Tab-separated table of C-alpha atoms and ligand atoms in Angstrom:
chain	number	residue	atom	x	y	z
A	869	UNK	CA	10.001	3.025	-21.076
A	870	UNK	CA	11.500	4.902	-18.182
A	871	UNK	CA	9.407	6.670	-15.556
A	872	UNK	CA	10.038	10.394	-15.081
A	873	UNK	CA	8.208	10.351	-11.733
A	874	UNK	CA	10.952	8.071	-10.392
A	875	UNK	CA	13.212	11.109	-10.167
A	876	UNK	CA	13.577	13.317	-7.133
A	877	UNK	CA	13.688	17.066	-7.700
A	878	UNK	CA	17.482	16.983	-7.491
A	879	UNK	CA	17.672	14.179	-10.050
A	880	UNK	CA	15.340	16.100	-12.321
A	881	UNK	CA	17.676	19.108	-12.089
A	882	UNK	CA	20.554	16.932	-13.331
A	883	UNK	CA	18.425	15.586	-16.152
A	884	UNK	CA	17.485	19.092	-17.286
A	885	UNK	CA	21.158	20.123	-17.164
A	886	UNK	CA	22.124	17.042	-19.206
A	887	UNK	CA	19.507	18.010	-21.786
A	888	UNK	CA	21.210	21.396	-22.056
A	889	UNK	CA	18.074	23.201	-20.869
A	890	UNK	CA	17.719	26.121	-18.491
A	891	UNK	CA	17.643	25.180	-14.786
A	892	UNK	CA	14.162	26.691	-14.143
A	893	UNK	CA	12.652	24.029	-16.398
A	894	UNK	CA	13.271	21.463	-13.654
A	895	UNK	CA	10.881	23.255	-11.304
A	896	UNK	CA	8.232	23.526	-14.033
A	897	UNK	CA	8.480	19.853	-14.828
A	898	UNK	CA	8.516	18.796	-11.185
A	899	UNK	CA	5.500	20.870	-10.200
A	900	UNK	CA	3.552	19.753	-13.235
A	901	UNK	CA	4.245	16.115	-12.516
A	902	UNK	CA	3.398	16.504	-8.844
A	903	UNK	CA	0.053	17.960	-9.895
A	904	UNK	CA	-0.542	14.710	-11.764
A	905	UNK	CA	0.040	16.063	-15.250
A	906	UNK	CA	1.186	13.944	-18.160
A	907	UNK	CA	4.510	14.866	-19.771
A	908	UNK	CA	2.578	15.993	-22.858
A	909	UNK	CA	0.656	18.485	-20.680
A	910	UNK	CA	3.695	20.089	-19.034
A	911	UNK	CA	4.093	23.862	-19.482
A	912	UNK	CA	7.447	23.543	-21.261
A	913	UNK	CA	8.478	23.949	-24.920
A	914	UNK	CA	7.083	21.359	-27.317
A	915	UNK	CA	10.576	20.201	-28.292
A	916	UNK	CA	11.332	19.312	-24.680
A	917	UNK	CA	8.079	17.432	-24.277
A	918	UNK	CA	8.794	15.489	-27.446
A	919	UNK	CA	12.318	14.623	-26.299
A	920	UNK	CA	11.002	13.456	-22.938
A	921	UNK	CA	8.176	11.259	-24.209
A	922	UNK	CA	10.615	9.386	-26.445
A	923	UNK	CA	12.253	8.017	-23.329
A	924	UNK	CA	9.713	8.370	-20.527
A	925	UNK	CA	6.155	7.044	-20.286
A	926	UNK	CA	3.796	9.967	-20.925
A	927	UNK	CA	1.227	8.708	-18.430
A	928	UNK	CA	2.639	5.891	-16.289
A	929	UNK	CA	-0.632	5.243	-14.443
A	930	UNK	CA	-4.003	5.928	-16.000
A	931	UNK	CA	-7.347	5.610	-14.230
A	932	UNK	CA	-9.278	2.981	-16.162
A	933	UNK	CA	-12.362	2.704	-14.016
A	934	UNK	CA	-13.677	3.997	-10.716
A	935	UNK	CA	-16.191	2.091	-8.602
A	936	UNK	CA	-17.894	3.938	-5.780
A	937	UNK	CA	-19.253	1.969	-2.826
A	938	UNK	CA	-22.279	2.930	-0.766
A	939	UNK	CA	-20.032	4.146	2.047
A	940	UNK	CA	-18.196	6.494	-0.338
A	941	UNK	CA	-15.104	4.322	-0.687
A	942	UNK	CA	-13.739	4.524	-4.198
A	943	UNK	CA	-11.943	1.696	-5.860
A	944	UNK	CA	-9.703	2.464	-8.802
A	945	UNK	CA	-8.565	0.212	-11.575
A	946	UNK	CA	-5.381	1.651	-13.023
A	947	UNK	CA	-3.791	0.775	-16.306
A	948	UNK	CA	-0.028	1.016	-16.357
A	949	UNK	CA	1.765	2.347	-19.433
A	950	UNK	CA	2.611	-1.262	-20.437
A	951	UNK	CA	-0.992	-2.446	-20.178
A	952	UNK	CA	-0.718	-4.108	-16.768
A	953	UNK	CA	-3.619	-3.574	-14.405
A	954	UNK	CA	-3.346	-2.632	-10.730
A	955	UNK	CA	-5.825	-1.316	-8.217
A	956	UNK	CA	-6.114	1.242	-5.480
A	957	UNK	CA	-8.693	2.423	-2.968
A	958	UNK	CA	-9.574	5.836	-1.590
A	959	UNK	CA	-11.333	5.856	1.780
A	960	UNK	CA	-12.937	8.974	3.218
A	961	UNK	CA	-12.411	9.551	6.940
A	962	UNK	CA	-13.122	12.527	9.161
A	963	UNK	CA	-9.500	13.637	9.079
A	964	UNK	CA	-9.046	13.283	5.332
A	965	UNK	CA	-8.749	10.743	2.565
A	966	UNK	CA	-6.586	7.672	2.803
A	967	UNK	CA	-5.346	6.085	-0.382
A	968	UNK	CA	-4.328	2.459	-0.464
A	969	UNK	CA	-1.621	1.854	-3.090
A	970	UNK	CA	-0.220	-1.235	-4.795
A	971	UNK	CA	3.526	-1.850	-4.851
A	972	UNK	CA	3.654	-4.783	-7.266
A	973	UNK	CA	1.545	-6.202	-10.082
A	974	UNK	CA	0.306	-9.305	-8.255
A	975	UNK	CA	2.255	-10.788	-5.363
A	976	UNK	CA	4.336	-13.887	-4.727
A	977	UNK	CA	3.837	-14.260	-0.976
A	978	UNK	CA	1.013	-16.759	-1.447
A	979	UNK	CA	-1.174	-15.920	1.578
A	980	UNK	CA	-4.181	-18.233	1.379
A	981	UNK	CA	-6.762	-15.547	2.127
A	982	UNK	CA	-5.484	-12.931	-0.288
A	983	UNK	CA	-6.692	-12.386	-3.846
A	984	UNK	CA	-3.581	-10.407	-4.844
A	985	UNK	CA	-1.480	-13.507	-4.918
A	986	UNK	CA	-3.761	-15.673	-7.072
A	987	UNK	CA	-1.747	-15.190	-10.282
A	988	UNK	CA	1.643	-14.725	-8.630
A	989	UNK	CA	3.818	-11.685	-9.128
A	990	UNK	CA	3.887	-10.244	-12.629
A	991	UNK	CA	6.358	-7.434	-11.959
A	992	UNK	CA	7.494	-4.852	-9.455
A	993	UNK	CA	6.291	-1.271	-9.712
A	994	UNK	CA	8.908	1.474	-9.844
A	995	UNK	CA	8.968	4.274	-7.278
A	996	UNK	CA	7.472	6.648	-9.830
A	997	UNK	CA	4.661	4.296	-10.733
A	998	UNK	CA	3.662	3.972	-7.084
A	999	UNK	CA	3.864	7.759	-6.729
A	1000	UNK	CA	1.792	8.197	-9.879
A	1001	UNK	CA	-1.051	6.217	-8.300
A	1002	UNK	CA	-1.226	8.959	-5.656
A	1003	UNK	CA	-0.704	11.884	-8.042
A	1004	UNK	CA	-3.349	10.633	-10.454
A	1005	UNK	CA	-5.984	10.133	-7.790
A	1006	UNK	CA	-5.188	13.467	-6.122
A	1007	UNK	CA	-5.667	15.193	-9.453
A	1008	UNK	CA	-8.833	13.343	-10.375
A	1009	UNK	CA	-10.344	14.264	-7.000
A	1010	UNK	CA	-9.606	17.926	-7.714
A	1011	UNK	CA	-6.659	18.146	-5.327
A	1012	UNK	CA	-3.563	20.315	-5.720
A	1013	UNK	CA	-0.281	20.397	-3.850
A	1014	UNK	CA	-1.630	22.986	-1.414
A	1015	UNK	CA	-5.037	21.427	-0.970
A	1016	UNK	CA	-4.436	17.760	-1.200
A	1017	UNK	CA	-7.334	15.385	-1.606
A	1018	UNK	CA	-5.076	12.498	-0.667
A	1019	UNK	CA	-3.871	13.190	2.865
A	1020	UNK	CA	-2.813	9.713	3.975
A	1021	UNK	CA	-1.269	6.777	2.179
A	1022	UNK	CA	-1.241	3.113	3.123
A	1023	UNK	CA	0.924	0.568	1.321
A	1024	UNK	CA	-1.668	-2.149	1.630
A	1025	UNK	CA	-2.751	-2.774	-1.921
A	1026	UNK	CA	-1.435	-5.596	-4.054
A	1027	UNK	CA	2.142	-6.616	-3.485
A	1028	UNK	CA	4.558	-7.031	-0.621
A	1029	UNK	CA	6.324	-3.685	-0.146
A	1030	UNK	CA	9.485	-5.242	1.278
A	1031	UNK	CA	9.701	-7.646	-1.674
A	1032	UNK	CA	10.264	-4.474	-3.764
A	1033	UNK	CA	12.399	-2.739	-1.174
A	1034	UNK	CA	14.446	-0.192	-3.131
A	1035	UNK	CA	11.521	1.124	-5.173
A	1036	UNK	CA	9.336	1.385	-2.087
A	1037	UNK	CA	11.944	3.291	-0.092
A	1038	UNK	CA	12.509	5.640	-3.005
A	1039	UNK	CA	8.752	6.146	-3.307
A	1040	UNK	CA	8.583	6.954	0.406
A	1041	UNK	CA	11.342	9.546	0.085
A	1042	UNK	CA	9.642	11.140	-2.933
A	1043	UNK	CA	6.093	11.143	-1.547
A	1044	UNK	CA	7.292	12.825	1.662
A	1045	UNK	CA	9.639	15.300	-0.074
A	1046	UNK	CA	9.083	19.023	0.439
A	1047	UNK	CA	7.915	20.807	-2.675
A	1048	UNK	CA	6.173	17.691	-3.921
A	1049	UNK	CA	2.902	16.232	-2.721
A	1050	UNK	CA	4.644	16.193	0.660
A	1051	UNK	CA	2.653	13.692	2.694
A	1052	UNK	CA	4.204	13.405	6.137
A	1053	UNK	CA	5.682	10.001	6.993
A	1054	UNK	CA	3.403	9.993	10.025
A	1055	UNK	CA	0.473	9.854	7.633
A	1056	UNK	CA	1.917	6.874	5.801
A	1057	UNK	CA	1.482	3.227	6.821
A	1058	UNK	CA	3.405	0.324	5.365
A	1059	UNK	CA	2.109	-3.196	5.811
A	1060	UNK	CA	4.384	-6.227	5.497
A	1061	UNK	CA	3.728	-9.934	5.818
A	1062	UNK	CA	6.871	-9.985	7.955
A	1063	UNK	CA	10.086	-10.021	5.893
A	1064	UNK	CA	12.384	-9.805	8.888
A	1065	UNK	CA	15.693	-8.708	7.293
A	1066	UNK	CA	13.943	-5.888	5.401
A	1067	UNK	CA	12.052	-4.825	8.524
A	1068	UNK	CA	15.386	-4.457	10.299
A	1069	UNK	CA	16.960	-2.652	7.357
A	1070	UNK	CA	13.987	-0.308	7.122
A	1071	UNK	CA	14.306	0.623	10.802
A	1072	UNK	CA	17.549	2.398	9.861
A	1073	UNK	CA	16.234	4.361	6.865
A	1074	UNK	CA	15.038	7.256	9.027
A	1075	UNK	CA	11.469	7.210	7.693
A	1076	UNK	CA	9.180	7.398	10.732
A	1077	UNK	CA	6.034	5.883	9.233
A	1078	UNK	CA	3.524	3.519	10.802
A	1079	UNK	CA	4.913	0.021	10.462
A	1080	UNK	CA	2.203	-2.594	10.234
A	1081	UNK	CA	2.764	-6.332	10.287
A	1082	UNK	CA	0.247	-8.896	9.061
A	1083	UNK	CA	0.223	-11.455	11.851
A	1084	UNK	CA	-3.089	-13.330	11.451
A	1085	UNK	CA	-2.039	-16.191	13.767
A	1086	UNK	CA	-0.685	-16.738	17.262
A	1087	UNK	CA	1.608	-19.723	16.707
A	1088	UNK	CA	4.075	-20.492	13.925
A	1089	UNK	CA	2.302	-23.744	13.100
A	1090	UNK	CA	-1.027	-21.971	12.620
A	1091	UNK	CA	0.557	-19.123	10.741
A	1092	UNK	CA	2.151	-21.553	8.298
A	1093	UNK	CA	-1.303	-22.829	7.399
A	1094	UNK	CA	-2.366	-19.517	5.854
A	1095	UNK	CA	0.927	-17.650	5.265
A	1096	UNK	CA	3.764	-19.460	3.456
A	1097	UNK	CA	6.223	-16.776	4.608
A	1098	UNK	CA	5.846	-18.200	8.137
A	1099	UNK	CA	8.034	-21.115	7.045
A	1100	UNK	CA	10.874	-18.648	6.607
A	1101	UNK	CA	10.487	-16.335	9.612
A	1102	UNK	CA	9.073	-17.149	13.031
A	1103	UNK	CA	6.746	-14.950	15.044
A	1104	UNK	CA	9.586	-14.546	17.579
A	1105	UNK	CA	11.850	-13.142	14.847
A	1106	UNK	CA	9.090	-10.787	13.700
A	1107	UNK	CA	8.590	-9.513	17.241
A	1108	UNK	CA	12.358	-9.048	17.535
A	1109	UNK	CA	12.373	-6.919	14.378
A	1110	UNK	CA	9.441	-4.877	15.732
A	1111	UNK	CA	11.346	-4.184	18.930
A	1112	UNK	CA	14.326	-3.070	16.845
A	1113	UNK	CA	12.043	-0.762	14.854
A	1114	UNK	CA	10.740	0.780	18.061
A	1115	UNK	CA	14.274	1.250	19.426
A	1116	UNK	CA	15.408	2.963	16.252
A	1117	UNK	CA	12.363	5.154	15.551
A	1118	UNK	CA	10.450	5.473	18.804
A	1119	UNK	CA	7.335	4.571	16.864
A	1120	UNK	CA	4.906	2.000	18.110
A	1121	UNK	CA	3.973	-0.672	15.604
A	1122	UNK	CA	0.719	-2.215	14.509
A	1123	UNK	CA	-0.440	-5.757	13.882
A	1124	UNK	CA	-3.094	-6.683	11.368
A	1125	UNK	CA	-5.157	-9.636	12.465
A	1126	UNK	CA	-7.890	-10.768	10.087
A	1127	UNK	CA	-10.469	-12.907	11.863
A	1128	UNK	CA	-10.975	-16.140	9.946
A	1129	UNK	CA	-13.772	-18.469	10.914
A	1130	UNK	CA	-12.581	-21.751	12.411
A	1131	UNK	CA	-8.958	-20.683	12.065
A	1132	UNK	CA	-7.727	-17.938	14.394
A	1133	UNK	CA	-10.733	-16.346	16.067
A	1134	UNK	CA	-11.475	-18.471	19.155
A	1135	UNK	CA	-11.111	-17.163	22.695
A	1136	UNK	CA	-7.959	-19.203	23.105
A	1137	UNK	CA	-6.447	-17.260	20.207
A	1138	UNK	CA	-7.341	-13.966	21.847
A	1139	UNK	CA	-5.567	-15.131	24.996
A	1140	UNK	CA	-2.519	-16.345	23.086
A	1141	UNK	CA	-2.358	-13.094	21.131
A	1142	UNK	CA	-2.574	-11.069	24.343
A	1143	UNK	CA	0.247	-13.002	25.962
A	1144	UNK	CA	2.420	-12.600	22.844
A	1145	UNK	CA	1.909	-8.846	22.746
A	1146	UNK	CA	1.505	-7.943	26.410
A	1147	UNK	CA	3.611	-4.936	27.382
A	1148	UNK	CA	4.676	-4.158	23.835
A	1149	UNK	CA	4.266	-0.647	22.380
A	1150	UNK	CA	1.830	-1.877	19.785
A	1151	UNK	CA	-1.737	-1.777	18.565
A	1152	UNK	CA	-3.853	-4.506	17.000
A	1153	UNK	CA	-6.145	-3.856	14.056
A	1154	UNK	CA	-8.764	-6.550	13.844
A	1155	UNK	CA	-10.782	-7.007	10.704
A	1156	UNK	CA	-13.229	-9.687	9.713
A	1157	UNK	CA	-11.755	-11.495	6.744
A	1158	UNK	CA	-13.259	-10.346	3.496
A	1159	UNK	CA	-14.338	-13.565	1.840
A	1160	UNK	CA	-12.495	-14.263	-1.383
A	1161	UNK	CA	-14.436	-16.459	-3.762
A	1162	UNK	CA	-11.390	-18.299	-5.058
A	1163	UNK	CA	-10.355	-19.261	-1.512
A	1164	UNK	CA	-12.236	-21.404	0.892
A	1165	UNK	CA	-11.923	-19.043	3.855
A	1166	UNK	CA	-14.582	-16.948	5.519
A	1167	UNK	CA	-14.586	-14.123	8.023
A	1168	UNK	CA	-16.181	-14.529	11.425
A	1169	UNK	CA	-19.564	-13.019	12.212
A	1170	UNK	CA	-19.761	-9.598	13.846
A	1171	UNK	CA	-20.520	-11.036	17.303
A	1172	UNK	CA	-17.437	-13.244	17.342
A	1173	UNK	CA	-15.345	-10.301	16.197
A	1174	UNK	CA	-16.725	-8.088	18.983
A	1175	UNK	CA	-16.084	-10.826	21.559
A	1176	UNK	CA	-12.507	-11.209	20.307
A	1177	UNK	CA	-11.962	-7.467	20.575
A	1178	UNK	CA	-13.385	-7.373	24.089
A	1179	UNK	CA	-11.207	-10.271	25.217
A	1180	UNK	CA	-8.079	-8.622	23.823
A	1181	UNK	CA	-8.741	-5.225	25.351
A	1182	UNK	CA	-9.696	-6.692	28.708
A	1183	UNK	CA	-6.290	-8.417	28.685
A	1184	UNK	CA	-4.638	-5.019	28.312
A	1185	UNK	CA	-3.988	-4.974	24.574
A	1186	UNK	CA	-4.759	-1.824	22.605
A	1187	UNK	CA	-6.995	-2.941	19.757
A	1188	UNK	CA	-9.713	-1.793	17.385
A	1189	UNK	CA	-12.093	-3.631	15.129
A	1190	UNK	CA	-11.984	-1.946	11.780
A	1191	UNK	CA	-15.003	-1.474	9.634
A	1192	UNK	CA	-14.675	-3.348	6.435
A	1193	UNK	CA	-14.995	-0.592	3.856
A	1194	UNK	CA	-16.184	-0.929	0.326
A	1195	UNK	CA	-17.165	-4.589	0.699
A	1196	UNK	CA	-19.852	-4.221	-1.961
A	1197	UNK	CA	-17.227	-3.321	-4.573
A	1198	UNK	CA	-14.659	-6.010	-3.786
A	1199	UNK	CA	-12.660	-3.980	-1.279
A	1200	UNK	CA	-10.185	-6.690	-0.293
A	1201	UNK	CA	-6.724	-6.727	-1.801
A	1202	UNK	CA	-6.577	-7.887	-5.353
A	1203	UNK	CA	-10.260	-8.684	-5.614
A	1204	UNK	CA	-11.090	-6.081	-8.176
A	1205	UNK	CA	-8.079	-6.812	-10.343
A	1206	UNK	CA	-8.789	-10.552	-10.205
A	1207	UNK	CA	-12.380	-9.989	-11.222
A	1208	UNK	CA	-11.328	-7.639	-13.991
A	1209	UNK	CA	-8.743	-10.021	-15.421
A	1210	UNK	CA	-11.124	-12.956	-15.333
A	1211	UNK	CA	-13.911	-11.014	-16.989
A	1212	UNK	CA	-16.361	-11.371	-14.116
A	1213	UNK	CA	-19.359	-9.188	-13.318
A	1214	UNK	CA	-19.228	-5.384	-13.140
A	1215	UNK	CA	-15.421	-5.429	-13.072
A	1216	UNK	CA	-15.157	-7.259	-16.363
A	1217	UNK	CA	-13.062	-5.776	-19.138
A	1218	UNK	CA	-15.047	-3.768	-21.611
A	1219	UNK	CA	-13.338	-4.655	-24.816
A	1220	UNK	CA	-10.373	-6.990	-24.477
B	962	SAH	N1	1.778	-7.605	1.521
B	962	SAH	C1	1.477	-6.722	2.606
B	962	SAH	C2	0.462	-5.648	2.272
B	962	SAH	C3	-0.757	-6.016	1.472
B	962	SAH	S1	-2.172	-6.660	2.198
B	962	SAH	C4	1.039	-7.519	3.810
B	962	SAH	O1	0.949	-8.729	3.725
B	962	SAH	O2	0.855	-6.934	4.871
B	962	SAH	C5	-2.870	-5.561	3.357
B	962	SAH	C6	-3.561	-6.333	4.471
B	962	SAH	O3	-4.786	-6.969	4.038
B	962	SAH	C7	-2.694	-7.445	5.041
B	962	SAH	O4	-2.795	-7.431	6.429
B	962	SAH	C8	-3.347	-8.688	4.463
B	962	SAH	O5	-3.014	-9.813	5.213
B	962	SAH	C9	-4.797	-8.301	4.517
B	962	SAH	N2	-5.707	-9.091	3.681
B	962	SAH	C10	-5.468	-9.716	2.512
B	962	SAH	N3	-6.557	-10.336	2.058
B	962	SAH	C11	-7.539	-10.092	2.959
B	962	SAH	C12	-8.893	-10.471	3.058
B	962	SAH	N4	-9.469	-11.238	2.141
B	962	SAH	N5	-9.609	-10.017	4.123
B	962	SAH	C13	-9.022	-9.248	5.063
B	962	SAH	N6	-7.746	-8.860	5.027
B	962	SAH	C14	-6.994	-9.291	3.991
């Protein structure tokens, strides 16, 4: 099936014209969809709805289950129209709610610490499917287009956004479009494991979002141990692409650095990281690795993490240690989906 939410407002206008319908129908359809409605719920004539659902998925992304953590973080299991399962997270902050979205079903980057990659990549999501994750959650939280319940979006769920480049860029244009859910690019973060050519290409798209790079190591040799992509692109090339991004957009960039016990969290790593990043317009987000059962890697303890943070900041690097949110519900990427698919504890499938 095709995905109606893939279309921009302008594209929807052409579709309505091609169907021989009156132009004002495009606005009705667009607004309905942006409110998270199914095609079968749109305020248009029945004949039009019927014609549309023959071609387009009525509900591309359906909320299957919601898990709420003690800290209020909500984890969503979504079922796609073709039965595939993806996940998303909604985190409540003082300034609003940040939704973490998936860009692929699974992932093929193979990072050793990441649950999303355990079964490889099943398929890419389309722009409209990614958008539907946001629209569906906004609606289920009681949000509208004027009073959004989803105020920020991070592309940090399952999948590598730049491995699904065209769909992701289209999603970004549609999610920021006026008249739609209209989330400002400044409230959007995209995280990549460091696909250098796509980082450079993205710098020229004119979408001033927060570019985040998963670094997780200070030397290429160490990075190769946990991130297969490091065999393809060096840290030097990644830093070069970051500089290019800054030149093109004026936006500082962010590094994710998950602290892994016995791997990347010694004082010497803090010093190496500081000398790599010194003087760069960047910020470092530290997080203690969320242990993933299937992988033999653990996060550091809180004290080590605090010491790492202190060392970095005293060396002049802007850094924060992020709280790990929703740990009691399997908050790390791909954990909930993996548990669901393998029929584990509370995430186990109910009837299939
Ligand atoms: N593919 C993209 C985005 C998805 S992952 C990327 O690699 O950046 C979002 C972030 O969570 C990445 O920084 C990723 O490295 C990190 N991550 C994955 N598994 C984790 C875990 N078990 N604990 C902590 N962070 C993890």
